[in-house]
Amino acid sequence: MSLVPYALESRDLIRRILDDTKAEGRCDLSWHRLEAAEGVVSQYSAEDGGLNVRRLRTYTVVAVKAWGARFGGGGVPQATSPKGFVGLILPQDFKASERRSLYREILEAEAARDVAPTNGIALFDGTPPIRWGSVGARVTWDEALEFVGRVLTKNKDIAERLTGTVCESPDPECVAKAIEDSRLRPFSASLLLRLAYEGRLDEVAREAKKDGLKNSWILALESLERLIVIKRTIERIWAQGSTPVFVVKTSRSTSFCNSTLPDIHIIEDTLRSRGDIEPGFTARLFRNVNEYFGLKKTGGPRLYPAVNGVSDFYQGKVAVLSTFVRLRRGGFIFKVEALYRKDLVESADEVKLAGSLLSRLATLPLSGEGYPLALMIADSNARISEPEMDGVLRALGADLVPESRSVLRV
């Protein structure tokens, strides 16, 4: 069976939607010329992460990698930071895709922290990972983290080997300290693996189910680790006089133009209709994360956990500059966002702030389309190829019988 007839049937509808010549009226676009920077960025960094999953007949192995580098003005790496994790997602059937992404973000943040530049730009691939995470609809952060504290208290030997921290009581602050002090990343995944190795994870799971938590404690632990590690990374970048900048290659966001089509598609269509191919940008400054995520009310305890200064940091100290920019004449338009200390930009002019940052970004080595080459280098180093994954499985001595659905085929 071919789907071509169905594509022909939908062609006129799809082309009319995508090629609408009334783009100008679909977005209130204030497009500003990108002026040349007064100087160059003497130091900058880039990081990226990769995932590979091998589904074998009875279980799944996951491999996670992150790679970061600090570059000098000539584009030559001055320092690199590779990070990796190989293991099992436990439990295997619980939000595996979401949790693998958490592990990748944790390693990416650790790599970025190691290579944070001084008085420069720290480049990240993707959107700012500042969303609060999830602990379940019927469970609070405090309830879930108290249970994690009980797990660490009852398994002091494992916790001490991983972190050097011993929790004498089920205190969420001690959970946060254990995360900060961990010798391994992701701490959460390492803890679950060691509990399973010692034959204790099933007992912990039964206790959690009895308490009405099910797997919420796992999500709470993993989400808290991610929030803590990212917080530490952003704080170090700020402390060294640099700006965390997030570049999205293929954004599908629709909030800027309030349309059903992606903002980038509409902006490019609008500029094309004007015949504008010059470097330029549009910008919005969100002075807190509630504005950024479109929350009408101040977030309560279900958003960010009130431990280790996490809630105060994300909800009280972070401002987000969100832009769409063309860095090179005739190049693509990318979504670029930056994180600032709220107290430093609360009264800033968003256009001047964005113009200053983006003009500096444009001085970095770019591809023909205007994408930072440093991020392309990071992407290449963070990928996990199939041959590399084969080597991982051989090193594990794993049963290499793949998952097969051939019995379903006729």
Short mmCIF file of C-alpha atoms in Angstrom, two decimals:
data_model
loop_
_atom_site.label_atom_id
_atom_site.label_comp_id
_atom_site.label_asym_id
_atom_site.label_seq_id
_atom_site.Cartn_x
_atom_site.Cartn_y
_atom_site.Cartn_z
CA MET A 1 0.00 0.00 0.00
CA SER A 2 1.28 3.46 -0.92
CA LEU A 3 0.46 6.67 0.95
CA VAL A 4 1.16 8.86 -2.08
CA PRO A 5 -2.55 9.10 -3.05
CA TYR A 6 -3.35 10.34 0.46
CA ALA A 7 -0.58 12.95 0.20
CA LEU A 8 -1.97 14.17 -3.12
CA GLU A 9 -5.40 14.41 -1.55
CA SER A 10 -4.05 16.65 1.26
CA ARG A 11 -1.55 18.60 -0.83
CA ASP A 12 -3.66 21.68 -1.58
CA LEU A 13 -4.78 22.02 2.04
CA ILE A 14 -1.25 21.74 3.43
CA ARG A 15 0.35 24.03 0.84
CA ARG A 16 -2.32 26.69 1.35
CA ILE A 17 -1.74 26.66 5.11
CA LEU A 18 2.06 26.81 4.81
CA ASP A 19 2.23 29.24 1.88
CA ASP A 20 -0.38 31.72 3.11
CA THR A 21 0.65 35.09 1.63
CA LYS A 22 -1.00 36.98 4.50
CA ALA A 23 1.87 36.20 6.86
CA GLU A 24 2.37 39.90 7.64
CA GLY A 25 -0.94 40.04 9.44
CA ARG A 26 -0.40 36.84 11.41
CA CYS A 27 2.27 38.22 13.73
CA ASP A 28 2.83 41.61 15.31
CA LEU A 29 6.52 41.58 14.43
CA SER A 30 8.92 44.33 15.47
CA TRP A 31 12.08 43.35 13.61
CA HIS A 32 15.27 45.19 14.58
CA ARG A 33 18.48 45.48 12.62
CA LEU A 34 21.40 43.64 14.20
CA GLU A 35 24.29 46.08 14.52
CA ALA A 36 27.94 45.06 14.44
CA ALA A 37 29.49 44.32 17.82
CA GLU A 38 32.07 46.72 19.21
CA GLY A 39 34.38 43.86 20.17
CA VAL A 40 34.71 40.10 19.96
CA VAL A 41 33.99 37.38 22.50
CA SER A 42 37.36 36.26 23.81
CA GLN A 43 36.08 33.10 25.48
CA TYR A 44 33.00 30.96 25.00
CA SER A 45 31.82 27.42 25.61
CA ALA A 46 29.46 24.89 24.06
CA GLU A 47 27.88 21.65 25.22
CA ASP A 48 25.50 19.02 23.92
CA GLY A 49 24.27 15.59 24.87
CA GLY A 50 23.38 12.32 23.20
CA LEU A 51 21.25 9.27 23.93
CA ASN A 52 21.16 5.75 22.61
CA VAL A 53 18.82 2.98 23.66
CA ARG A 54 19.17 -0.68 22.83
CA ARG A 55 15.99 -2.68 23.33
CA LEU A 56 16.95 -6.28 23.84
CA ARG A 57 14.54 -9.18 24.09
CA THR A 58 13.82 -8.91 27.82
CA TYR A 59 15.23 -5.56 28.92
CA THR A 60 16.53 -2.19 27.68
CA VAL A 61 20.02 -0.69 28.08
CA VAL A 62 20.44 3.07 27.95
CA ALA A 63 23.61 5.04 27.21
CA VAL A 64 23.89 8.79 27.82
CA LYS A 65 26.74 11.07 26.84
CA ALA A 66 27.50 14.78 27.21
CA TRP A 67 30.42 16.78 25.88
CA GLY A 68 31.44 20.34 26.62
CA ALA A 69 34.34 22.53 25.53
CA ARG A 70 35.69 25.99 26.27
CA PHE A 71 36.99 27.88 23.24
CA GLY A 72 39.35 30.80 22.87
CA GLY A 73 38.91 33.67 20.47
CA GLY A 74 40.42 31.68 17.62
CA GLY A 75 37.86 28.91 17.94
CA VAL A 76 40.37 26.41 19.33
CA PRO A 77 39.19 24.27 22.31
CA GLN A 78 41.07 25.22 25.48
CA ALA A 79 39.43 22.58 27.69
CA THR A 80 36.95 19.73 27.24
CA SER A 81 34.65 17.83 29.58
CA PRO A 82 33.21 14.46 28.51
CA LYS A 83 30.53 12.83 30.67
CA GLY A 84 28.80 9.48 30.34
CA PHE A 85 26.40 6.98 31.89
CA VAL A 86 25.48 3.42 30.94
CA GLY A 87 22.81 1.52 32.80
CA LEU A 88 19.22 0.45 33.12
CA ILE A 89 16.18 2.63 33.64
CA LEU A 90 14.58 1.24 36.80
CA PRO A 91 11.70 0.48 36.85
CA GLN A 92 11.94 -0.24 33.13
CA ASP A 93 8.28 0.50 32.40
CA PHE A 94 8.06 3.84 34.26
CA LYS A 95 8.31 6.99 32.10
CA ALA A 96 11.52 5.70 30.52
CA SER A 97 11.73 8.30 27.75
CA GLU A 98 11.18 11.26 30.09
CA ARG A 99 13.69 9.97 32.61
CA ARG A 100 16.38 9.32 30.01
CA SER A 101 16.05 12.96 29.01
CA LEU A 102 16.49 14.01 32.66
CA TYR A 103 19.71 12.00 32.84
CA ARG A 104 21.00 13.65 29.66
CA GLU A 105 20.21 17.15 30.95
CA ILE A 106 22.02 16.38 34.20
CA LEU A 107 25.18 15.29 32.37
CA GLU A 108 24.97 18.23 29.96
CA ALA A 109 24.79 20.67 32.87
CA GLU A 110 27.78 19.03 34.57
CA ALA A 111 29.84 19.26 31.38
CA ALA A 112 28.85 22.91 30.88
CA ARG A 113 29.80 23.74 34.46
CA ASP A 114 33.27 22.25 34.00
CA VAL A 115 34.02 24.45 30.97
CA ALA A 116 32.20 27.66 31.96
CA PRO A 117 33.86 30.63 30.20
CA THR A 118 34.99 33.89 31.78
CA ASN A 119 33.35 37.12 30.55
CA GLY A 120 31.90 35.31 27.57
CA ILE A 121 29.00 33.23 26.32
CA ALA A 122 28.07 29.70 27.41
CA LEU A 123 26.24 28.04 24.52
CA PHE A 124 23.64 25.33 25.00
CA ASP A 125 21.63 23.40 22.45
CA GLY A 126 17.86 23.58 22.94
CA THR A 127 15.57 25.51 25.27
CA PRO A 128 16.49 26.51 28.85
CA PRO A 129 15.88 23.43 31.06
CA ILE A 130 14.27 25.44 33.85
CA ARG A 131 10.86 23.76 34.07
CA TRP A 132 10.11 22.43 37.54
CA GLY A 133 9.53 18.76 36.69
CA SER A 134 6.89 16.42 38.03
CA VAL A 135 6.26 14.40 41.15
CA GLY A 136 2.74 13.21 40.32
CA ALA A 137 -0.69 14.77 40.53
CA ARG A 138 -1.52 13.64 44.08
CA VAL A 139 1.88 13.92 45.74
CA THR A 140 3.75 16.99 47.00
CA TRP A 141 7.47 17.59 46.76
CA ASP A 142 7.77 17.35 50.55
CA GLU A 143 6.01 13.97 50.71
CA ALA A 144 8.08 12.49 47.90
CA LEU A 145 11.42 13.85 49.15
CA GLU A 146 10.73 12.74 52.72
CA PHE A 147 10.38 9.21 51.37
CA VAL A 148 13.68 9.60 49.49
CA GLY A 149 15.19 10.68 52.80
CA ARG A 150 13.88 7.50 54.41
CA VAL A 151 15.47 5.46 51.61
CA LEU A 152 18.83 7.15 52.20
CA THR A 153 18.51 6.76 55.97
CA LYS A 154 17.77 3.03 55.73
CA ASN A 155 20.52 2.48 53.16
CA LYS A 156 23.33 4.54 54.66
CA ASP A 157 26.01 2.22 53.33
CA ILE A 158 24.98 2.78 49.72
CA ALA A 159 24.44 6.52 50.19
CA GLU A 160 27.83 6.96 51.83
CA ARG A 161 29.62 5.11 49.01
CA LEU A 162 27.95 7.32 46.42
CA THR A 163 28.16 10.69 48.17
CA GLY A 164 30.00 10.56 51.47
CA THR A 165 26.85 12.04 53.00
CA VAL A 166 24.95 10.13 55.70
CA CYS A 167 21.35 11.12 56.41
CA GLU A 168 20.39 10.44 60.02
CA SER A 169 16.76 11.46 59.45
CA PRO A 170 14.45 11.67 56.41
CA ASP A 171 15.16 15.35 55.85
CA PRO A 172 14.68 16.73 52.28
CA GLU A 173 17.63 19.08 52.87
CA CYS A 174 19.85 16.05 53.47
CA VAL A 175 18.58 14.58 50.20
CA ALA A 176 19.67 17.78 48.45
CA LYS A 177 23.09 17.63 50.15
CA ALA A 178 23.54 14.01 49.07
CA ILE A 179 22.78 15.04 45.49
CA GLU A 180 25.27 17.92 45.64
CA ASP A 181 27.99 15.73 47.16
CA SER A 182 27.51 12.78 44.79
CA ARG A 183 30.64 11.40 43.19
CA LEU A 184 28.62 10.01 40.27
CA ARG A 185 26.14 11.51 37.85
CA PRO A 186 23.31 10.94 37.58
CA PHE A 187 23.18 10.26 41.33
CA SER A 188 19.54 9.18 41.08
CA ALA A 189 20.22 6.51 38.45
CA SER A 190 23.30 5.28 40.32
CA LEU A 191 21.31 4.98 43.56
CA LEU A 192 18.57 2.93 41.89
CA LEU A 193 21.11 0.60 40.28
CA ARG A 194 22.89 -0.02 43.57
CA LEU A 195 19.65 -0.60 45.45
CA ALA A 196 18.70 -3.16 42.82
CA TYR A 197 22.19 -4.75 42.94
CA GLU A 198 21.86 -5.20 46.72
CA GLY A 199 18.37 -6.68 46.30
CA ARG A 200 16.69 -3.78 48.13
CA LEU A 201 14.87 -1.88 45.37
CA ASP A 202 11.83 -4.16 45.26
CA GLU A 203 11.34 -3.70 49.00
CA VAL A 204 11.59 0.08 48.60
CA ALA A 205 9.03 -0.08 45.80
CA ARG A 206 6.61 -2.02 48.01
CA GLU A 207 6.98 0.55 50.80
CA ALA A 208 6.36 3.41 48.38
CA LYS A 209 3.24 1.74 47.03
CA LYS A 210 1.99 1.13 50.57
CA ASP A 211 2.46 4.84 51.35
CA GLY A 212 0.52 5.85 48.24
CA LEU A 213 3.61 7.21 46.48
CA LYS A 214 4.16 4.48 43.88
CA ASN A 215 7.04 5.81 41.74
CA SER A 216 6.60 9.50 42.59
CA TRP A 217 9.63 9.41 44.86
CA ILE A 218 11.80 8.42 41.89
CA LEU A 219 10.55 11.33 39.79
CA ALA A 220 11.08 13.68 42.72
CA LEU A 221 14.68 12.51 43.22
CA GLU A 222 15.56 12.70 39.53
CA SER A 223 13.84 16.06 39.01
CA LEU A 224 15.50 17.55 42.10
CA GLU A 225 18.93 16.39 40.94
CA ARG A 226 18.34 18.01 37.56
CA LEU A 227 17.20 21.29 39.15
CA ILE A 228 20.16 21.38 41.56
CA VAL A 229 22.79 20.59 38.92
CA ILE A 230 21.39 23.13 36.45
CA LYS A 231 21.17 25.77 39.21
CA ARG A 232 24.83 25.22 40.11
CA THR A 233 25.85 25.48 36.47
CA ILE A 234 23.96 28.72 35.83
CA GLU A 235 25.32 30.24 39.05
CA ARG A 236 28.90 29.42 38.04
CA ILE A 237 28.43 30.89 34.56
CA TRP A 238 27.00 34.09 36.06
CA ALA A 239 29.77 34.24 38.70
CA GLN A 240 32.37 34.16 35.91
CA GLY A 241 30.77 37.10 34.15
CA SER A 242 29.25 35.06 31.33
CA THR A 243 25.76 34.57 29.92
CA PRO A 244 24.03 31.20 29.39
CA VAL A 245 22.64 31.24 25.83
CA PHE A 246 20.34 28.55 24.43
CA VAL A 247 20.05 28.08 20.66
CA VAL A 248 17.12 26.13 19.21
CA LYS A 249 17.65 24.80 15.69
CA THR A 250 14.11 23.63 15.01
CA SER A 251 11.77 25.43 17.39
CA ARG A 252 8.08 24.55 17.13
CA SER A 253 6.96 27.17 19.66
CA THR A 254 3.77 29.07 18.83
CA SER A 255 3.50 31.50 21.76
CA PHE A 256 5.25 34.49 20.15
CA CYS A 257 2.86 34.90 17.21
CA ASN A 258 -0.06 33.12 18.91
CA SER A 259 -0.71 31.00 15.84
CA THR A 260 -1.18 27.31 15.20
CA LEU A 261 1.93 27.35 13.00
CA PRO A 262 5.45 27.61 14.48
CA ASP A 263 6.69 31.13 15.22
CA ILE A 264 9.80 30.63 13.10
CA HIS A 265 7.74 29.65 10.05
CA ILE A 266 5.58 32.77 10.33
CA ILE A 267 8.53 35.11 11.02
CA GLU A 268 10.50 33.77 8.06
CA ASP A 269 7.39 34.07 5.86
CA THR A 270 6.82 37.64 7.02
CA LEU A 271 10.40 38.71 6.34
CA ARG A 272 10.38 36.95 2.97
CA SER A 273 7.29 38.93 1.99
CA ARG A 274 9.22 42.12 2.88
CA GLY A 275 12.30 41.03 0.96
CA ASP A 276 14.34 41.29 4.17
CA ILE A 277 17.38 39.00 4.29
CA GLU A 278 19.59 41.12 6.56
CA PRO A 279 20.67 40.13 10.09
CA GLY A 280 18.04 41.16 12.62
CA PHE A 281 16.03 40.11 15.63
CA THR A 282 12.90 40.46 17.70
CA ALA A 283 12.92 40.09 21.48
CA ARG A 284 10.87 39.76 24.64
CA LEU A 285 12.15 39.90 28.21
CA PHE A 286 10.38 37.73 30.79
CA ARG A 287 11.32 39.05 34.22
CA ASN A 288 10.48 35.79 36.01
CA VAL A 289 9.72 32.18 35.14
CA ASN A 290 6.02 32.61 35.85
CA GLU A 291 5.83 35.08 32.95
CA TYR A 292 7.99 32.84 30.78
CA PHE A 293 5.76 29.80 31.28
CA GLY A 294 2.56 31.83 31.11
CA LEU A 295 1.52 31.18 34.71
CA LYS A 296 -1.04 33.62 36.04
CA LYS A 297 -0.36 33.02 39.72
CA THR A 298 2.80 32.75 41.75
CA GLY A 299 3.87 29.12 41.76
CA GLY A 300 3.15 27.11 44.87
CA PRO A 301 5.04 24.19 46.38
CA ARG A 302 3.97 21.86 43.56
CA LEU A 303 6.18 23.76 41.12
CA TYR A 304 9.71 23.96 42.54
CA PRO A 305 10.83 22.18 45.72
CA ALA A 306 11.60 24.46 48.66
CA VAL A 307 14.96 22.83 49.43
CA ASN A 308 18.55 23.92 48.88
CA GLY A 309 17.40 27.32 47.63
CA VAL A 310 15.94 25.75 44.47
CA SER A 311 12.54 27.46 44.59
CA ASP A 312 14.06 30.84 45.52
CA PHE A 313 16.52 30.59 42.64
CA TYR A 314 14.19 29.61 39.81
CA GLN A 315 11.19 31.68 40.86
CA GLY A 316 13.01 34.65 42.33
CA LYS A 317 16.36 35.13 40.61
CA VAL A 318 16.00 34.11 36.94
CA ALA A 319 14.88 36.30 34.04
CA VAL A 320 14.61 34.97 30.48
CA LEU A 321 15.38 36.92 27.31
CA SER A 322 13.61 35.22 24.40
CA THR A 323 14.55 36.17 20.84
CA PHE A 324 14.26 35.12 17.23
CA VAL A 325 17.35 36.12 15.30
CA ARG A 326 19.08 35.93 11.94
CA LEU A 327 22.80 36.17 12.65
CA ARG A 328 24.05 36.06 9.07
CA ARG A 329 22.78 37.75 5.91
CA GLY A 330 20.42 35.37 4.11
CA GLY A 331 20.78 32.82 6.91
CA PHE A 332 18.17 30.90 8.84
CA ILE A 333 16.23 32.32 11.75
CA PHE A 334 16.84 30.62 15.09
CA LYS A 335 15.20 30.91 18.46
CA VAL A 336 17.82 32.10 20.95
CA GLU A 337 17.14 32.50 24.68
CA ALA A 338 19.38 33.71 27.48
CA LEU A 339 19.19 33.53 31.27
CA TYR A 340 20.01 36.62 33.33
CA ARG A 341 20.05 37.50 36.98
CA LYS A 342 16.67 39.09 37.53
CA ASP A 343 18.01 41.93 39.69
CA LEU A 344 20.41 43.02 36.91
CA VAL A 345 17.86 43.27 34.09
CA GLU A 346 14.58 44.07 35.85
CA SER A 347 14.53 47.59 34.41
CA ALA A 348 16.47 46.83 31.21
CA ASP A 349 15.29 47.71 27.72
CA GLU A 350 14.69 44.35 26.05
CA VAL A 351 15.72 45.54 22.57
CA LYS A 352 19.04 47.00 23.79
CA LEU A 353 19.71 43.95 25.95
CA ALA A 354 19.04 41.57 23.05
CA GLY A 355 20.96 43.68 20.54
CA SER A 356 24.05 43.71 22.74
CA LEU A 357 23.98 39.95 23.32
CA LEU A 358 23.13 38.90 19.78
CA SER A 359 25.71 41.18 18.15
CA ARG A 360 28.35 39.48 20.31
CA LEU A 361 26.94 36.06 19.42
CA ALA A 362 27.25 36.96 15.73
CA THR A 363 31.04 37.39 16.14
CA LEU A 364 31.49 33.69 16.93
CA PRO A 365 32.37 31.26 14.11
CA LEU A 366 29.09 30.47 12.33
CA SER A 367 27.91 28.06 9.66
CA GLY A 368 26.63 29.37 6.34
CA GLU A 369 23.12 29.36 7.81
CA GLY A 370 24.26 31.31 10.89
CA TYR A 371 24.41 28.48 13.44
CA PRO A 372 27.31 28.50 15.96
CA LEU A 373 30.01 26.08 14.84
CA ALA A 374 30.92 25.33 18.46
CA LEU A 375 27.50 23.74 18.98
CA MET A 376 28.01 21.65 15.86
CA ILE A 377 31.32 20.43 17.28
CA ALA A 378 29.65 19.61 20.60
CA ASP A 379 26.85 17.75 18.82
CA SER A 380 29.34 15.66 16.88
CA ASN A 381 31.25 14.71 20.04
CA ALA A 382 28.11 13.91 22.04
CA ARG A 383 26.53 11.51 19.57
CA ILE A 384 26.43 7.82 20.44
CA SER A 385 26.80 5.82 17.25
CA GLU A 386 25.46 2.32 16.72
CA PRO A 387 29.00 0.84 16.58
CA GLU A 388 29.79 2.57 19.89
CA MET A 389 26.58 1.14 21.37
CA ASP A 390 27.59 -2.31 20.12
CA GLY A 391 30.85 -1.88 22.02
CA VAL A 392 28.93 -0.85 25.15
CA LEU A 393 26.86 -4.03 25.04
CA ARG A 394 29.92 -6.20 24.47
CA ALA A 395 31.60 -4.53 27.47
CA LEU A 396 28.53 -5.30 29.57
CA GLY A 397 28.60 -8.94 28.48
CA ALA A 398 24.89 -8.51 27.83
CA ASP A 399 22.50 -10.87 26.11
CA LEU A 400 22.59 -9.40 22.61
CA VAL A 401 19.34 -10.96 21.40
CA PRO A 402 17.43 -7.92 20.08
CA GLU A 403 13.80 -7.11 20.68
CA SER A 404 11.94 -8.69 17.78
CA ARG A 405 8.43 -8.33 16.50
CA SER A 406 8.95 -10.61 13.54
CA VAL A 407 6.29 -12.96 14.91
CA LEU A 408 3.78 -10.21 14.15
CA ARG A 409 4.77 -10.03 10.50
CA VAL A 410 3.25 -12.17 7.79
#
